[in-house]
Amino acid sequence: MAEKDGVLQAAKEAQAGDDPPKGDFPVQKKSPKLCGSNYPLSIAFIVVNEFCERFSYYGMRAVLTLYFISFFHWDENLSTAVYHAFSALCYFTPVIGAIMADSWLGKYKTIIYLSIVYVVGHLIKSVGAIPSLGNQVVHVVLSMVGLFLIALGTGGIKPCVSAFGGDQFEEEHTSERSKFFSVFYLSINAGSLISTFVTPVLRGDVKCFGEDCYALAFGVPAALMVLALVVFIAGSGLYRKMPPQGNVLIEVCKCIGFAIKNRLKNRSHHIPKRDHWLDWASEKYSKQLIGEVKMVTRVLFLFIPLPMFWALFDQQGSRWTLQATKMNADFGIYVLQPDQMQFLNPLLILVFIPIFDLGLYPLISMCKFNFTPIKKMATGMILAGMAFGLAAIVEVKINETDMPQLVPKESLIQVLNLAKNPVQVTIQDQDLFQQPVEAFQDPAEYSNLILNGEQQNLRFILQHQGLSLTFNYTVKEKSVYSLIVFEGEGSLSSRLITDLKAKPENGLAAVRFINGLSQDANLTIDSKQFVAVQKNYGVSEYLLLERDKYSNGKCITEMGEFTLDLGLLDFGASYTVVVTNVSGDAVKTWKSEDIKANSVHMAWQLPQYLLISAGEVMFSITGLAFSYSQSPASMKSVLQAGWLLTVAVGNTFVLVVAQAAPMAQWAEFVLFTVLLFAVCILFSIMGYFYVSVDPEDLREKEEKTETPSRGNMISLVTQKTKL
């Protein structure tokens, strides 16, 4: 959303009517018009370029977190940290792009050069996602280099493209220019909406190299960025290209730095005090610049609490996506990919903006409630905090289907009785399984085994039809086991096998097979999944499968080929399938659900997306509109830089929390909720004491304020030296 706010900034600056540059430069060239209107033909190339660029950025970012987890096999905290480090870098680099455009290359060349960097980053990122290319180190290095170049490219052109579009209009066509920014904003949302829905489909529904096709999911955004660059260059002959006019951000920083340095150098009590600390820059900078910097610093002071909002908001692509992987994504007519839920945000933004502007705000105004911009922003913070409170509640419900947390000197065990009659199981020094285990009884849950060390040799006593048999097995701590009991060669036998400790990742289903036939079996699950299982209760490794109904499998033995029907393998579940016998042209199976399927539906994330999207409209759009109204036209680019830096700082805070203070996910959601509410209170207090001003009135007041001249300052410093 922050880059969308850049459109507002460009529109405000365009409406302010900057003076045209002086000198011999081809800026007055009139571009051909669209269909006889006052719209330059060149803006069509800019709008298409922006749509393709936003598609490439959001499409790549939508699958990034799952890429780290599934492809690199990083844990959730590291994946979240790197995701937010990348996001933070994308909002630090606009400062670099703005300086390049305003002080060196101009907007057009900056967009061209950094777009080339952008394309190269996408291509490197796509190549790094090809599994057969090198080892893990090669993939990580290529991906990190690609992400760095993408961050430099997308951030660098962010402050340039919308402003360059505004440059295409002549001064008298202000209404057309305003409508252009609306179309430009729509292209951003359209690119974001389509890409966040399509790219996860390319990742999850298309298979390449035997797994999720991340190379394609990154390759399509790369192709769109190449198209964006080609389209932008194609319109080169139509553009009005403004020359670099100097970067006001650098001047502001120099002014502030000189004021601080000068104040520290003149700390004597004999030197008269000044009304404002920035007045200490008057020896070098004009009163107008100092007055405008004062106006900006008042607004930037209000920006201090704002990063916390972005810390929560940008977790839609990290923590909320990871939460979606542990939920049921079946909506009946369509099964959503977990990273597809992110498309709700741009969709809801397009819905909420007209509802708020044309319905909610006028209704509140009719009720005689003074809903000031500060109050709107504070309300947006509250809504975002409530969204994370709901996310915490959803996370608690999800955890109810998780495996119990394993602790030292403890393991989990269940009994699968594959014999024909009940079996009483007794384990040395354990008080478990008080009742006999019925034949093919589906275990309700795992039981706790308490050990006396990291591992222990335990004696298992099986009582079956009046006979008592003893088996010894070594059990390790923090492990999960199944004791399978079966009849072989005329007597009762058993085997202790290791189970999964946690749910399969990304909503996949895990399944393993036990072959109860007297012949080896080759099982075909679908056209790409094969497994061989030895006879007489041999056990296969786990297979990870997409959630689906598998009813057309094959079981091939010495006796022939038979149909294998596994039924539904659901999201996040782990199954043990026992092939018991052959009946007709099919094999009979018994299926045990060892780890329960994801029972919390993904639709329960909808309320939190509704709240945080509503909060974004009230916080983000209102905040920038308010801050622009409180500063002179020449300083709006400084405010844009400050606003983008709040996004960067917010993302930096998330990566620090993810790495430095790992905790249960629901607890982390609660932490962010509490922090945002606390920051909201602080921001409300700051806003209460803030007095809104008209920049023109404040500038007139500053012009009347007298400050010591440069000559007086030199005299004061000299007197101090003599003393």
PDB file of C-alpha atoms in Angstrom, residues 511-605:
ATOM      1  CA  VAL A 511       0.810 -41.395   3.770  1.00  0.00           C
ATOM      2  CA  ARG A 512       2.758 -44.609   4.336  1.00  0.00           C
ATOM      3  CA  PHE A 513       1.824 -48.207   3.574  1.00  0.00           C
ATOM      4  CA  ILE A 514       1.969 -51.505   5.455  1.00  0.00           C
ATOM      5  CA  ASN A 515       1.823 -54.543   3.197  1.00  0.00           C
ATOM      6  CA  GLY A 516      -0.210 -57.275   4.898  1.00  0.00           C
ATOM      7  CA  LEU A 517      -0.011 -59.546   1.840  1.00  0.00           C
ATOM      8  CA  SER A 518       2.289 -62.550   1.533  1.00  0.00           C
ATOM      9  CA  GLN A 519       3.780 -61.081  -1.639  1.00  0.00           C
ATOM     10  CA  ASP A 520       5.792 -57.931  -2.346  1.00  0.00           C
ATOM     11  CA  ALA A 521       3.637 -55.111  -3.660  1.00  0.00           C
ATOM     12  CA  ASN A 522       4.369 -52.190  -5.987  1.00  0.00           C
ATOM     13  CA  LEU A 523       1.883 -49.391  -5.392  1.00  0.00           C
ATOM     14  CA  THR A 524       1.048 -46.612  -7.845  1.00  0.00           C
ATOM     15  CA  ILE A 525      -0.710 -43.690  -6.142  1.00  0.00           C
ATOM     16  CA  ASP A 526      -1.043 -41.508  -9.208  1.00  0.00           C
ATOM     17  CA  SER A 527       0.885 -41.141 -12.430  1.00  0.00           C
ATOM     18  CA  LYS A 528       3.954 -39.760 -10.612  1.00  0.00           C
ATOM     19  CA  GLN A 529       4.027 -41.506  -7.213  1.00  0.00           C
ATOM     20  CA  PHE A 530       5.322 -45.070  -6.868  1.00  0.00           C
ATOM     21  CA  VAL A 531       6.284 -47.081  -3.810  1.00  0.00           C
ATOM     22  CA  ALA A 532       7.483 -50.654  -3.275  1.00  0.00           C
ATOM     23  CA  VAL A 533       6.516 -52.420  -0.021  1.00  0.00           C
ATOM     24  CA  GLN A 534       7.930 -55.726   1.136  1.00  0.00           C
ATOM     25  CA  LYS A 535       5.629 -58.631   2.017  1.00  0.00           C
ATOM     26  CA  ASN A 536       4.573 -59.745   5.493  1.00  0.00           C
ATOM     27  CA  TYR A 537       3.917 -56.316   7.001  1.00  0.00           C
ATOM     28  CA  GLY A 538       6.759 -54.396   5.431  1.00  0.00           C
ATOM     29  CA  VAL A 539       6.480 -50.634   6.002  1.00  0.00           C
ATOM     30  CA  SER A 540       7.134 -47.957   3.386  1.00  0.00           C
ATOM     31  CA  GLU A 541       8.530 -44.452   3.806  1.00  0.00           C
ATOM     32  CA  TYR A 542       6.132 -41.528   3.960  1.00  0.00           C
ATOM     33  CA  LEU A 543       4.913 -39.959   0.736  1.00  0.00           C
ATOM     34  CA  LEU A 544       3.815 -36.310   0.647  1.00  0.00           C
ATOM     35  CA  LEU A 545       0.774 -35.766  -1.569  1.00  0.00           C
ATOM     36  CA  GLU A 546      -1.518 -32.912  -2.486  1.00  0.00           C
ATOM     37  CA  ARG A 547      -4.882 -32.969  -0.796  1.00  0.00           C
ATOM     38  CA  ASP A 548      -7.163 -35.005  -3.079  1.00  0.00           C
ATOM     39  CA  LYS A 549      -9.229 -38.155  -3.486  1.00  0.00           C
ATOM     40  CA  TYR A 550      -7.006 -40.991  -4.670  1.00  0.00           C
ATOM     41  CA  SER A 551      -9.309 -43.707  -5.968  1.00  0.00           C
ATOM     42  CA  ASN A 552      -7.507 -44.869  -9.117  1.00  0.00           C
ATOM     43  CA  GLY A 553      -4.297 -46.262  -7.666  1.00  0.00           C
ATOM     44  CA  LYS A 554      -2.779 -49.589  -8.611  1.00  0.00           C
ATOM     45  CA  CYS A 555      -1.349 -52.448  -6.563  1.00  0.00           C
ATOM     46  CA  ILE A 556       0.836 -54.859  -8.550  1.00  0.00           C
ATOM     47  CA  THR A 557       1.805 -58.223  -7.042  1.00  0.00           C
ATOM     48  CA  GLU A 558       2.761 -61.655  -8.364  1.00  0.00           C
ATOM     49  CA  MET A 559      -0.952 -62.444  -8.608  1.00  0.00           C
ATOM     50  CA  GLY A 560      -1.623 -59.503 -10.908  1.00  0.00           C
ATOM     51  CA  GLU A 561      -2.703 -55.877 -10.946  1.00  0.00           C
ATOM     52  CA  PHE A 562      -5.437 -54.630  -8.617  1.00  0.00           C
ATOM     53  CA  THR A 563      -7.226 -51.334  -7.991  1.00  0.00           C
ATOM     54  CA  LEU A 564      -6.128 -49.308  -4.962  1.00  0.00           C
ATOM     55  CA  ASP A 565      -8.611 -46.830  -3.458  1.00  0.00           C
ATOM     56  CA  LEU A 566      -7.185 -44.541  -0.755  1.00  0.00           C
ATOM     57  CA  GLY A 567     -10.134 -42.174  -0.526  1.00  0.00           C
ATOM     58  CA  LEU A 568      -9.583 -38.573   0.595  1.00  0.00           C
ATOM     59  CA  LEU A 569      -6.151 -37.608   1.868  1.00  0.00           C
ATOM     60  CA  ASP A 570      -6.900 -34.340   3.626  1.00  0.00           C
ATOM     61  CA  PHE A 571      -4.961 -31.150   4.424  1.00  0.00           C
ATOM     62  CA  GLY A 572      -2.181 -31.597   6.973  1.00  0.00           C
ATOM     63  CA  ALA A 573      -3.073 -35.175   7.918  1.00  0.00           C
ATOM     64  CA  SER A 574      -0.802 -38.187   8.261  1.00  0.00           C
ATOM     65  CA  TYR A 575      -2.113 -41.636   7.350  1.00  0.00           C
ATOM     66  CA  THR A 576      -1.077 -45.261   7.738  1.00  0.00           C
ATOM     67  CA  VAL A 577      -2.701 -47.411   5.048  1.00  0.00           C
ATOM     68  CA  VAL A 578      -2.658 -51.202   5.598  1.00  0.00           C
ATOM     69  CA  VAL A 579      -3.128 -53.447   2.558  1.00  0.00           C
ATOM     70  CA  THR A 580      -4.993 -56.373   4.129  1.00  0.00           C
ATOM     71  CA  ASN A 581      -6.090 -58.755   1.370  1.00  0.00           C
ATOM     72  CA  VAL A 582      -7.226 -59.113  -2.242  1.00  0.00           C
ATOM     73  CA  SER A 583     -10.923 -59.162  -3.104  1.00  0.00           C
ATOM     74  CA  GLY A 584     -11.869 -59.564  -6.736  1.00  0.00           C
ATOM     75  CA  ASP A 585     -10.028 -57.035  -8.877  1.00  0.00           C
ATOM     76  CA  ALA A 586      -9.186 -54.727  -5.956  1.00  0.00           C
ATOM     77  CA  VAL A 587      -7.175 -54.811  -2.757  1.00  0.00           C
ATOM     78  CA  LYS A 588      -8.828 -54.087   0.551  1.00  0.00           C
ATOM     79  CA  THR A 589      -7.208 -51.492   2.769  1.00  0.00           C
ATOM     80  CA  TRP A 590      -7.580 -50.077   6.256  1.00  0.00           C
ATOM     81  CA  LYS A 591      -6.622 -46.447   6.830  1.00  0.00           C
ATOM     82  CA  SER A 592      -5.601 -44.914  10.158  1.00  0.00           C
ATOM     83  CA  GLU A 593      -5.417 -41.125  10.561  1.00  0.00           C
ATOM     84  CA  ASP A 594      -2.339 -40.756  12.772  1.00  0.00           C
ATOM     85  CA  ILE A 595      -2.241 -36.929  12.698  1.00  0.00           C
ATOM     86  CA  LYS A 596      -5.601 -35.236  12.401  1.00  0.00           C
ATOM     87  CA  ALA A 597      -6.406 -33.173   9.308  1.00  0.00           C
ATOM     88  CA  ASN A 598      -6.604 -29.398   9.426  1.00  0.00           C
ATOM     89  CA  SER A 599     -10.057 -28.752  10.835  1.00  0.00           C
ATOM     90  CA  VAL A 600     -10.088 -24.921  11.006  1.00  0.00           C
ATOM     91  CA  HIS A 601     -11.334 -23.556   7.694  1.00  0.00           C
ATOM     92  CA  MET A 602      -9.361 -20.885   5.870  1.00  0.00           C
ATOM     93  CA  ALA A 603     -12.503 -18.757   5.725  1.00  0.00           C
ATOM     94  CA  TRP A 604     -11.845 -17.889   9.382  1.00  0.00           C
ATOM     95  CA  GLN A 605      -9.007 -15.682   8.121  1.00  0.00           C
TER      96      GLN A 605
END
